[in-house]
Short mmCIF file of C-alpha atoms and ligand atoms in Angstrom, two decimals:
data_model
loop_
_atom_site.label_atom_id
_atom_site.label_comp_id
_atom_site.label_asym_id
_atom_site.label_seq_id
_atom_site.Cartn_x
_atom_site.Cartn_y
_atom_site.Cartn_z
CA MET A 1 -62.78 76.00 1.97
CA ALA A 2 -62.37 72.41 3.63
CA PHE A 3 -61.05 69.24 2.13
CA VAL A 4 -63.91 66.95 1.81
CA PHE A 5 -61.43 64.38 2.87
CA PRO A 6 -58.26 64.66 4.97
CA ALA A 7 -55.38 65.15 2.23
CA ARG A 8 -52.50 63.03 2.11
CA PRO A 9 -49.83 63.69 4.14
CA GLN A 10 -46.88 65.00 2.28
CA PRO A 11 -44.20 62.48 1.13
CA ALA A 12 -40.77 63.69 2.54
CA VAL A 13 -37.61 62.18 3.15
CA ALA A 14 -35.09 62.64 6.21
CA VAL A 15 -31.77 65.26 5.67
CA SER A 16 -28.92 63.49 7.01
CA GLY A 17 -27.58 65.34 9.92
CA GLN A 18 -30.36 67.87 10.14
CA GLN A 19 -33.61 67.56 12.09
CA THR A 20 -35.34 68.91 8.61
CA LEU A 21 -37.34 67.00 6.03
CA PHE A 22 -36.94 67.26 2.37
CA PRO A 23 -40.87 67.33 0.97
CA VAL A 24 -41.02 65.78 -2.56
CA ASN A 25 -42.55 66.83 -5.36
CA ARG A 26 -42.18 64.80 -8.40
CA ILE A 27 -39.98 61.87 -9.03
CA TYR A 28 -38.33 61.49 -12.64
CA CYS A 29 -36.59 58.51 -13.58
CA VAL A 30 -33.64 58.18 -16.04
CA GLY A 31 -33.61 54.90 -18.05
CA LYS A 32 -30.71 53.38 -20.54
CA ASN A 33 -28.09 55.40 -18.61
CA TYR A 34 -25.15 52.59 -18.48
CA ALA A 35 -24.06 50.59 -21.68
CA ALA A 36 -23.75 47.24 -19.75
CA HIS A 37 -27.11 47.13 -18.41
CA ILE A 38 -28.84 48.27 -21.81
CA ARG A 39 -26.86 45.30 -23.50
CA GLU A 40 -28.12 43.05 -20.50
CA MET A 41 -31.77 44.54 -20.87
CA GLY A 42 -30.84 43.37 -25.22
CA SER A 43 -30.81 46.66 -26.57
CA GLU A 44 -27.56 48.82 -27.96
CA ALA A 45 -26.49 52.01 -26.03
CA SER A 46 -27.51 55.81 -27.47
CA ARG A 47 -27.40 59.09 -27.05
CA ASP A 48 -29.86 60.39 -29.43
CA SER A 49 -32.25 61.32 -26.29
CA VAL A 50 -32.72 60.47 -23.00
CA CYS A 51 -35.18 57.81 -21.69
CA PHE A 52 -37.09 59.48 -18.57
CA PHE A 53 -39.71 58.04 -16.78
CA LEU A 54 -42.03 59.13 -13.60
CA LYS A 55 -42.91 57.45 -10.59
CA PRO A 56 -45.56 58.90 -7.91
CA ALA A 57 -44.29 60.90 -5.30
CA ASP A 58 -45.86 58.65 -2.69
CA ALA A 59 -43.72 55.59 -4.11
CA ILE A 60 -40.96 56.70 -1.75
CA VAL A 61 -40.11 54.04 1.09
CA THR A 62 -38.30 55.28 4.02
CA ASP A 63 -38.45 53.14 6.82
CA GLY A 64 -36.54 50.16 5.21
CA HIS A 65 -39.48 47.74 4.42
CA MET A 66 -40.84 46.95 1.10
CA PRO A 67 -43.95 44.58 0.86
CA TYR A 68 -43.30 42.20 -2.29
CA PRO A 69 -45.88 44.11 -4.57
CA PRO A 70 -49.12 42.07 -6.45
CA GLY A 71 -49.20 41.56 -10.03
CA THR A 72 -45.67 40.45 -10.41
CA GLY A 73 -43.47 37.21 -10.52
CA ASN A 74 -40.24 38.87 -10.97
CA LEU A 75 -39.84 41.82 -8.97
CA HIS A 76 -36.15 43.37 -9.78
CA PHE A 77 -33.95 45.73 -7.92
CA GLU A 78 -32.34 48.88 -9.45
CA GLY A 79 -29.56 50.57 -7.62
CA GLU A 80 -29.10 54.09 -8.33
CA LEU A 81 -28.06 57.42 -7.72
CA VAL A 82 -30.59 60.01 -7.08
CA ILE A 83 -30.28 63.56 -7.11
CA ALA A 84 -32.62 66.04 -4.97
CA ILE A 85 -33.50 69.31 -6.26
CA GLY A 86 -33.39 72.30 -4.65
CA LYS A 87 -33.99 74.57 -6.90
CA GLY A 88 -36.15 74.69 -9.91
CA GLY A 89 -36.50 75.92 -13.37
CA ALA A 90 -36.98 75.65 -16.81
CA ASN A 91 -34.49 75.30 -19.87
CA ILE A 92 -31.61 75.19 -17.63
CA PRO A 93 -28.10 75.20 -18.94
CA ALA A 94 -26.08 72.15 -18.56
CA GLY A 95 -23.13 74.40 -17.42
CA GLU A 96 -25.54 75.80 -14.70
CA ALA A 97 -27.64 72.44 -13.86
CA LEU A 98 -25.48 71.29 -10.77
CA GLN A 99 -26.02 74.45 -9.27
CA HIS A 100 -29.79 73.21 -8.88
CA VAL A 101 -28.96 70.29 -6.69
CA PHE A 102 -29.78 70.27 -2.68
CA GLY A 103 -28.30 67.16 -2.36
CA TYR A 104 -28.29 63.34 -3.24
CA ALA A 105 -29.21 59.80 -1.94
CA ALA A 106 -29.00 56.13 -2.62
CA GLY A 107 -32.50 54.51 -4.46
CA LEU A 108 -33.71 51.84 -5.61
CA ASP A 109 -36.28 51.94 -8.89
CA MET A 110 -38.15 48.69 -7.72
CA THR A 111 -39.12 47.64 -11.22
CA ARG A 112 -41.88 44.69 -11.74
CA ARG A 113 -39.47 43.69 -14.90
CA ASP A 114 -42.36 41.10 -16.41
CA LEU A 115 -44.75 43.76 -16.33
CA GLN A 116 -42.52 46.18 -18.03
CA LEU A 117 -41.28 43.74 -20.63
CA ALA A 118 -44.80 42.99 -21.45
CA ALA A 119 -45.76 46.28 -21.78
CA ALA A 120 -43.01 47.47 -24.28
CA LYS A 121 -43.30 44.66 -26.17
CA VAL A 122 -46.80 45.87 -27.19
CA GLY A 123 -45.71 49.51 -27.53
CA HIS A 124 -47.54 50.27 -24.07
CA PRO A 125 -46.35 53.07 -21.53
CA TRP A 126 -43.93 51.48 -18.35
CA ASP A 127 -46.09 52.79 -15.53
CA THR A 128 -47.58 49.29 -14.22
CA GLY A 129 -44.14 48.09 -14.09
CA LYS A 130 -42.31 51.11 -12.61
CA ALA A 131 -44.56 53.38 -11.22
CA PHE A 132 -46.60 50.85 -8.67
CA ASP A 133 -46.89 51.28 -4.67
CA CYS A 134 -44.08 51.50 -2.55
CA SER A 135 -41.53 51.36 -5.74
CA ALA A 136 -38.90 54.13 -4.90
CA PRO A 137 -36.86 53.14 -1.27
CA ILE A 138 -34.77 56.02 -0.78
CA SER A 139 -32.19 56.79 1.45
CA PRO A 140 -31.90 59.88 3.57
CA ILE A 141 -30.42 63.16 1.71
CA VAL A 142 -26.99 64.08 1.84
CA PRO A 143 -26.67 67.83 1.31
CA VAL A 144 -24.38 68.69 -1.58
CA ALA A 145 -22.31 71.07 0.92
CA GLU A 146 -21.31 67.78 2.54
CA CYS A 147 -20.76 65.35 -0.16
CA GLY A 148 -20.02 67.34 -3.34
CA HIS A 149 -20.88 66.13 -6.93
CA PHE A 150 -20.82 62.76 -8.49
CA HIS A 151 -18.60 63.06 -11.28
CA HIS A 152 -17.22 59.79 -10.37
CA GLY A 153 -17.47 57.47 -7.45
CA SER A 154 -18.70 54.06 -6.95
CA LEU A 155 -21.78 52.15 -6.45
CA LYS A 156 -22.12 48.63 -4.78
CA LEU A 157 -25.24 46.30 -4.37
CA ARG A 158 -25.42 43.73 -2.43
CA VAL A 159 -28.55 41.31 -1.99
CA ASN A 160 -28.58 39.14 1.41
CA GLY A 161 -24.45 40.00 1.61
CA GLU A 162 -23.84 38.97 -2.24
CA LEU A 163 -22.14 41.91 -4.38
CA ARG A 164 -24.62 42.01 -7.28
CA GLN A 165 -24.19 45.80 -8.59
CA ASP A 166 -20.91 47.30 -8.92
CA ALA A 167 -20.03 50.29 -10.96
CA ASP A 168 -18.57 53.98 -11.14
CA PHE A 169 -20.53 56.73 -11.87
CA SER A 170 -17.87 57.87 -14.50
CA ASP A 171 -19.54 55.39 -16.70
CA LEU A 172 -23.15 56.97 -17.02
CA ILE A 173 -24.09 57.57 -20.72
CA TRP A 174 -26.25 61.09 -19.16
CA LYS A 175 -24.09 63.08 -16.58
CA ASN A 176 -26.24 64.11 -13.96
CA HIS A 177 -25.90 68.04 -15.09
CA GLU A 178 -27.15 67.12 -19.07
CA VAL A 179 -30.06 64.72 -17.43
CA ILE A 180 -31.04 67.64 -15.30
CA SER A 181 -30.45 70.12 -18.18
CA GLU A 182 -32.39 68.07 -20.85
CA LEU A 183 -35.33 67.23 -18.11
CA SER A 184 -35.80 71.13 -18.15
CA LYS A 185 -36.48 71.28 -21.32
CA LEU A 186 -39.86 69.13 -21.07
CA TYR A 187 -40.90 69.95 -17.86
CA THR A 188 -40.43 72.99 -15.37
CA LEU A 189 -38.37 71.36 -12.51
CA GLN A 190 -39.26 72.50 -8.77
CA ALA A 191 -37.81 72.30 -5.52
CA GLY A 192 -38.65 68.67 -4.47
CA ASP A 193 -38.07 66.94 -7.44
CA LEU A 194 -36.10 63.64 -7.22
CA ILE A 195 -34.32 62.30 -10.22
CA PHE A 196 -33.46 58.56 -10.40
CA THR A 197 -30.32 58.75 -12.37
CA GLY A 198 -30.51 55.28 -13.77
CA THR A 199 -28.92 51.63 -13.13
CA PRO A 200 -25.65 49.86 -14.08
CA ALA A 201 -25.67 46.08 -15.09
CA GLY A 202 -26.27 43.54 -12.51
CA VAL A 203 -29.96 43.86 -12.01
CA GLY A 204 -32.21 40.57 -10.70
CA PRO A 205 -34.94 39.23 -9.23
CA VAL A 206 -35.48 39.41 -5.40
CA VAL A 207 -38.16 37.33 -3.21
CA ALA A 208 -40.12 38.35 0.54
CA GLY A 209 -37.02 37.57 2.93
CA ASP A 210 -34.22 39.30 0.54
CA ARG A 211 -32.55 42.21 2.12
CA ILE A 212 -31.13 44.59 -0.37
CA GLU A 213 -27.96 47.05 0.63
CA LEU A 214 -26.98 49.77 -1.79
CA SER A 215 -23.98 51.82 -0.77
CA ILE A 216 -22.82 54.79 -2.72
CA ASP A 217 -19.62 56.59 -1.53
CA ARG A 218 -20.26 60.17 0.61
CA LEU A 219 -24.12 58.79 1.07
CA CYS A 220 -26.13 57.16 3.64
CA LYS A 221 -26.32 53.52 2.96
CA LEU A 222 -30.07 51.82 2.36
CA SER A 223 -31.14 48.88 3.54
CA VAL A 224 -34.39 47.58 2.25
CA ALA A 225 -36.20 44.30 3.81
CA ILE A 226 -38.27 42.62 1.08
CA THR A 227 -41.38 41.57 3.00
CA PRO A 228 -44.22 39.28 2.79
CA PRO A 229 -47.29 41.07 0.73
MN1 MN B 1 -33.90 52.41 -13.10
#
């Protein structure tokens, strides 16, 4: 049977060095995964449970241009390592979790901080603050065969050339293999899922005209211009 109107195109991310695309299924995100960032947001680190939230797959931005979104006066950058899942599964043991990784990318969990904080204050979900159009700029994905895994490694984020975030993945509270395992207890992971692994300290606002550059060792640099609405 035909669709009643044309289906939207499949969101996809380039694979570095290949003429192929990674088709995006779901975008999972981890919150509260670096102690220094949790402190700057006014709470304390915990390993009681992982903080997960989602963004829609069509929130990815791959052309380096993010229009300033509506409904906010406090758009924040959050530079993050992104895991690209290549093999799905449920109840994946932590010891086997990295076998499910296709590759890694640099990503921005762009956040309407005013809406997120207002929602949290009254016990509402984070969606309007986190899961909006163009809220997930991402670099091409580097296959794990080329970049290896990220037990440690440097993340540096600059705004208009000024260093704003500078961290090492060894400081992650929930390591990548633990994140995959914990997530797979709650959702059946699929090839094509992306997992944004959380941001270190130093988050802050950007405005139209700013340029964000996210550099992660062994990955493609992500450069994003914030454009007028
Ligand atoms: Mn984040």
